[in-house]
XYZ file of C-alpha atoms in Angstrom:
400
model
C 13.663 -8.732 -0.194
C 16.202 -6.030 0.737
C 16.545 -7.615 4.204
C 18.870 -10.501 4.997
C 16.995 -13.651 5.963
C 13.515 -15.104 5.347
C 14.545 -16.036 1.799
C 11.676 -18.521 1.381
C 8.869 -16.401 2.758
C 9.926 -13.327 0.746
C 10.269 -15.451 -2.419
C 13.787 -14.295 -3.196
C 15.161 -15.253 -6.583
C 17.179 -18.464 -6.480
C 21.008 -18.458 -6.736
C 20.638 -20.415 -10.014
C 18.525 -17.648 -11.554
C 20.846 -14.963 -10.201
C 23.687 -16.560 -12.152
C 21.706 -16.068 -15.389
C 21.280 -12.315 -14.884
C 22.851 -9.976 -12.359
C 20.453 -8.966 -9.560
C 20.778 -5.978 -7.237
C 19.373 -4.875 -3.875
C 18.674 -8.308 -2.423
C 19.637 -9.329 1.137
C 21.814 -6.366 2.089
C 19.947 -4.721 5.011
C 20.245 -6.056 8.567
C 16.837 -7.432 9.657
C 17.000 -5.482 12.936
C 17.136 -2.164 11.062
C 13.602 -0.789 11.425
C 14.006 2.645 9.848
C 14.918 1.616 6.286
C 12.538 3.648 4.116
C 11.436 4.060 0.532
C 13.778 7.095 0.363
C 16.755 4.849 1.197
C 15.588 2.373 -1.446
C 15.180 5.093 -4.075
C 18.590 6.660 -3.455
C 20.446 3.355 -3.791
C 18.341 2.165 -6.743
C 18.741 5.407 -8.712
C 22.525 5.199 -8.326
C 22.453 1.590 -9.562
C 20.251 2.513 -12.535
C 22.780 5.202 -13.533
C 25.580 2.631 -13.206
C 23.702 0.137 -15.416
C 22.994 2.796 -18.060
C 26.667 3.825 -18.007
C 27.562 0.253 -19.002
C 25.115 0.461 -21.920
C 22.733 -2.021 -20.295
C 18.995 -1.790 -19.628
C 17.846 -1.781 -15.992
C 14.734 -3.892 -15.342
C 12.859 -2.982 -12.177
C 10.903 -5.979 -10.885
C 8.117 -5.756 -8.306
C 6.547 -6.357 -6.058
C 5.856 -3.316 -4.067
C 4.405 -0.773 -6.483
C 4.918 2.147 -4.079
C 8.666 1.550 -4.328
C 8.465 1.373 -8.130
C 6.635 4.725 -8.150
C 9.519 6.270 -6.208
C 11.806 5.388 -9.129
C 9.447 6.485 -11.905
C 8.373 9.880 -10.590
C 9.860 12.671 -8.553
C 7.468 12.191 -5.652
C 9.537 11.694 -2.496
C 10.983 14.234 -0.084
C 14.301 13.478 1.567
C 14.478 14.792 5.127
C 17.167 12.425 6.428
C 20.135 14.540 5.355
C 19.097 17.472 7.530
C 18.193 15.191 10.432
C 21.535 13.354 10.287
C 23.438 16.639 10.797
C 21.949 17.019 14.270
C 24.275 16.019 17.166
C 23.651 12.817 19.126
C 22.204 9.467 17.997
C 20.077 9.448 14.848
C 16.426 8.680 15.534
C 13.582 8.148 13.088
C 11.149 10.951 13.866
C 8.354 9.265 11.913
C 8.566 6.151 14.104
C 8.493 8.366 17.202
C 5.412 10.215 15.957
C 3.614 6.956 15.180
C 3.662 6.151 18.904
C 1.257 9.039 19.542
C -2.524 8.826 19.446
C -3.957 9.130 15.905
C -6.370 11.926 16.843
C -3.567 13.924 18.466
C -1.336 13.403 15.404
C -4.069 14.630 13.058
C -4.759 17.646 15.300
C -1.073 18.637 15.173
C -0.992 18.300 11.389
C -4.169 20.417 11.098
C -2.361 23.235 12.904
C 0.751 23.291 10.679
C -0.614 21.986 7.344
C -4.439 22.117 7.213
C -4.482 21.312 3.475
C -2.622 18.040 3.993
C -4.665 17.185 7.082
C -7.868 17.537 5.052
C -6.544 15.009 2.523
C -5.522 12.351 5.057
C -7.757 10.118 7.113
C -7.228 10.604 10.872
C -6.698 6.822 11.216
C -3.892 6.764 8.612
C -1.178 7.257 11.221
C 1.710 6.482 8.884
C 0.874 9.164 6.336
C -0.104 11.719 8.989
C 3.163 11.058 10.851
C 5.139 11.355 7.600
C 3.565 14.746 6.778
C 4.334 16.000 10.275
C 7.911 14.727 9.962
C 8.343 16.577 6.650
C 7.185 19.841 8.234
C 9.305 19.404 11.370
C 12.494 18.560 9.452
C 12.152 21.003 6.539
C 10.085 23.852 8.017
C 7.859 23.709 4.890
C 4.319 22.240 4.836
C 4.209 18.882 3.045
C 1.384 20.092 0.780
C 3.482 23.053 -0.391
C 6.399 20.794 -1.380
C 4.028 18.516 -3.320
C 2.591 21.541 -5.184
C 6.130 22.567 -6.153
C 6.804 19.085 -7.563
C 3.545 19.042 -9.543
C 4.259 22.460 -11.065
C 7.668 21.406 -12.402
C 7.933 20.880 -16.149
C 6.531 17.438 -16.944
C 4.731 17.231 -13.593
C 1.100 16.226 -13.191
C -1.763 16.245 -10.687
C -0.349 13.311 -8.730
C 3.373 14.002 -8.746
C 6.481 15.470 -10.307
C 7.979 14.680 -13.723
C 9.072 11.229 -14.891
C 12.711 10.498 -14.023
C 13.128 8.229 -17.060
C 10.977 9.493 -19.973
C 11.515 6.391 -22.158
C 10.337 3.781 -19.685
C 7.515 1.288 -20.136
C 5.612 -1.000 -17.788
C 4.965 -4.689 -18.447
C 1.995 -5.768 -16.334
C 1.674 -9.527 -15.849
C -1.909 -10.284 -14.863
C -3.985 -13.451 -14.578
C -7.563 -14.557 -14.234
C -8.496 -14.267 -10.539
C -9.360 -17.964 -10.099
C -6.086 -19.043 -11.728
C -4.133 -16.532 -9.643
C -5.729 -17.652 -6.369
C -4.997 -21.301 -7.156
C -1.385 -20.464 -8.038
C -0.889 -18.456 -4.835
C -2.245 -21.294 -2.680
C 0.163 -23.699 -4.393
C 3.002 -21.249 -3.821
C 2.379 -21.365 -0.055
C 2.368 -25.192 -0.176
C 5.648 -25.120 -2.118
C 7.157 -22.730 0.445
C 6.244 -25.160 3.245
C 7.824 -28.021 1.300
C 10.976 -25.918 0.791
C 11.488 -25.516 4.551
C 9.417 -22.459 5.488
C 8.784 -23.587 9.092
C 12.501 -24.176 9.763
C 13.266 -20.722 8.357
C 10.614 -19.088 10.567
C 11.765 -20.922 13.707
C 15.395 -19.944 13.109
C 14.541 -16.307 12.402
C 12.219 -16.120 15.430
C 14.915 -17.568 17.695
C 17.609 -15.198 16.417
C 15.702 -11.940 16.073
C 12.258 -11.995 17.693
C 12.209 -14.301 20.733
C 13.830 -11.744 23.030
C 11.485 -8.992 21.782
C 8.426 -11.147 22.449
C 9.657 -11.900 25.997
C 9.971 -8.160 26.641
C 6.699 -7.410 24.808
C 8.604 -5.291 22.258
C 7.630 -7.202 19.108
C 6.740 -4.844 16.253
C 5.070 -6.098 13.084
C 4.735 -2.625 11.552
C 8.360 -1.890 10.629
C 11.284 -3.540 8.892
C 11.313 -7.171 7.845
C 8.866 -8.081 10.622
C 6.026 -6.602 8.558
C 6.696 -9.149 5.786
C 3.675 -11.190 4.802
C 4.019 -14.567 6.482
C 6.040 -13.854 9.615
C 3.315 -12.365 11.827
C 0.759 -14.930 10.560
C 2.732 -17.653 12.390
C 3.302 -15.599 15.555
C 0.976 -17.666 17.790
C 2.434 -20.925 16.496
C 6.042 -19.800 17.040
C 5.604 -18.467 20.588
C 3.547 -21.471 21.742
C 5.614 -24.234 20.124
C 6.934 -26.513 22.864
C 4.674 -24.869 25.454
C 1.380 -26.458 24.453
C -0.053 -29.831 23.454
C 0.781 -31.262 20.002
C -2.918 -30.956 19.071
C -2.971 -27.226 19.909
C 0.310 -26.688 18.078
C -1.068 -28.460 14.985
C -4.204 -26.269 15.073
C -2.131 -23.078 15.372
C 0.045 -24.248 12.472
C -3.004 -24.788 10.249
C -4.359 -21.408 11.331
C -1.077 -19.778 10.279
C -1.042 -21.571 6.908
C -4.609 -20.529 6.107
C -3.911 -16.947 7.249
C -0.829 -16.818 4.988
C -2.855 -18.005 1.992
C -5.618 -15.470 2.635
C -3.328 -12.494 3.174
C -1.239 -13.427 0.101
C -4.356 -13.470 -2.116
C -5.557 -10.212 -0.588
C -2.186 -8.565 -1.241
C -2.241 -9.711 -4.890
C -5.659 -8.067 -5.303
C -4.292 -4.843 -3.799
C -1.351 -4.912 -6.194
C -3.655 -5.180 -9.217
C -5.897 -2.446 -7.840
C -2.831 -0.224 -7.411
C -1.811 -0.774 -11.042
C -5.295 0.150 -12.243
C -5.647 3.218 -10.021
C -2.119 4.614 -10.133
C -0.799 3.589 -13.551
C -3.928 3.253 -15.694
C -6.291 5.821 -14.187
C -3.578 8.319 -13.335
C -4.408 11.639 -15.022
C -1.769 13.706 -16.773
C 0.823 13.145 -19.509
C 3.588 11.829 -17.244
C 2.558 8.160 -17.165
C 4.585 5.476 -18.996
C 2.614 3.142 -21.293
C 1.416 -0.040 -19.591
C 1.391 -3.256 -21.672
C -0.714 -6.115 -20.343
C 0.616 -9.674 -20.568
C -1.800 -12.529 -19.816
C -0.269 -15.219 -17.578
C -3.352 -17.311 -16.680
C -2.173 -20.298 -18.726
C 1.496 -21.024 -18.019
C 1.597 -23.488 -20.921
C 1.224 -20.447 -23.211
C 4.101 -18.518 -21.602
C 6.124 -18.306 -24.821
C 3.229 -17.035 -26.985
C 1.395 -14.833 -24.448
C 4.248 -13.400 -22.391
C 7.830 -13.876 -23.549
C 7.419 -13.206 -27.287
C 5.248 -10.050 -26.983
C 7.419 -8.719 -24.108
C 10.589 -9.053 -26.200
C 8.888 -7.319 -29.149
C 7.733 -4.418 -26.948
C 11.160 -3.879 -25.366
C 12.928 -4.202 -28.717
C 10.633 -1.556 -30.197
C 11.460 0.832 -27.345
C 15.189 0.269 -27.838
C 14.886 0.983 -31.570
C 12.662 4.033 -31.045
C 9.603 2.723 -32.913
C 6.011 2.016 -31.963
C 5.535 -1.445 -30.405
C 3.193 -3.843 -32.213
C 1.083 -4.213 -29.037
C -1.353 -1.556 -27.848
C -0.911 -0.262 -24.292
C -3.748 -0.911 -21.842
C -6.248 1.952 -21.717
C -8.642 2.566 -18.874
C -11.208 5.338 -18.663
C -10.797 7.787 -15.811
C -12.565 10.906 -14.619
C -10.241 13.905 -14.979
C -12.323 15.757 -12.376
C -12.108 12.971 -9.792
C -10.517 14.093 -6.541
C -8.689 11.207 -4.867
C -8.096 13.312 -1.746
C -11.465 14.978 -1.202
C -12.485 15.108 2.463
C -16.040 14.340 3.562
C -17.625 13.524 6.902
C -20.621 11.193 7.003
C -22.373 12.403 10.148
C -24.900 9.598 9.798
C -22.213 6.891 10.148
C -19.736 9.069 12.098
C -16.989 8.393 9.554
C -14.395 10.411 7.639
C -14.219 9.453 3.949
C -11.264 10.413 1.730
C -11.691 10.403 -2.078
C -14.619 10.857 -4.481
C -14.740 7.181 -5.428
C -14.591 6.070 -1.791
C -17.443 8.480 -0.953
C -19.570 7.090 -3.780
C -18.870 3.546 -2.570
C -19.704 4.501 1.013
C -23.073 6.032 0.094
C -23.970 2.739 -1.613
C -22.726 0.538 1.233
C -25.061 -1.617 3.329
C -24.112 0.067 6.600
C -24.771 3.573 5.254
C -28.088 2.563 3.669
C -29.075 0.866 6.943
C -28.397 4.073 8.918
C -30.207 6.109 6.258
C -33.285 3.871 6.433
C -33.235 4.060 10.225
C -33.064 7.876 10.187
C -35.896 8.147 7.661
C -38.090 5.979 9.882
C -37.347 8.224 12.851
C -38.051 11.353 10.799
C -41.330 9.871 9.540
C -42.359 8.967 13.098
C -41.420 12.455 14.287
C -43.477 14.113 11.520
C -46.438 11.862 12.342
C -46.215 12.843 16.005
C -46.035 16.555 15.116
C -49.057 16.241 12.814
C -51.013 14.476 15.535
C -50.010 17.161 18.041
C -51.051 19.970 15.664
C -54.493 18.395 15.072
C -54.937 17.977 18.862
C -54.138 21.671 19.390
C -56.689 22.644 16.764
C -59.427 20.636 18.482
C -58.538 22.058 21.869
C -58.576 25.655 20.642
C -61.970 25.059 19.043
C -63.335 23.615 22.276
C -62.103 26.492 24.378
C -63.301 29.128 21.939
C -66.926 28.272 22.763
C -66.391 29.004 26.412
C -67.132 32.494 27.803
C -64.131 34.629 28.654
């Protein structure tokens, strides 16, 4: 939503709603800027939060992208841009440059300069590996060492530095999965009715058509990675160059892809909340209050009224009437443990991921296959040993 354009597909708040409450950080970045990062977001947002507090108002961070919300809650990011911008010549994004390299080569380089970080990152996770290499190249300090320094600060914890705003709370709106899926499908239909295709055509013509012609299209950076744009890529580039029947099929394919990826993203968001906010060990986690939004007819009773009571309690410095959501977690769980499954030829990061892998169908299939081979090998060895015994007995009766 920080980028100008694609207002429908990014579900930007309507001008009518913006008149009810002042909104910030919407539609201010040029869509062709590809190196806008979470650090840029954090720096601008933190300044705005200070400005809102100075006016005796309460900033409400709405998301969305939970990774960006984390950057505001905790001291977890490392700013390397300032040092890089002092270098002469045009400013380039070193992370984007590194991402062009082969993943294996990237991981090998990181292993040489920061073996601890390399052991925590999957070789296929090019973005994180490239980021860790960038941090080392632009600061001269291993990424893992900087993270340790943050965690050891007063108020820090196993997964990050101290809370920036100690009196914050999280309101988590969640719904029954079936109700959520149905609502997301309807949202896509509403977006189409609101003029989604016209918006996509216009944006493609203005910003992406030339890139496609030169084979420079990039759906990994900037606004082009938004859910919805790349799903209609085939439809947009073929429109007017194929039969109406083919165009209609590609359109339906794009619509179905958008619905699927939207539902998948919603699941990831909820998983992130559970893993990062509810199962996050340490004292530096704000309380999370769950608000049930499955039945929109009960919005007043289930969402608005309890939310106002919770926020009012925080303002007045007393305990809210609602209990925060609690979720059991294993304090000994290592989210960055590094294991290699030689059987499946895979690198697995994290205790929970390893446990899931050892229970997976593919792993159990390989395990069963290996056990069969081992059993056959033992049977062959046993048969060979018994044959040797018979032969030695036979020859022992012969004269020397």
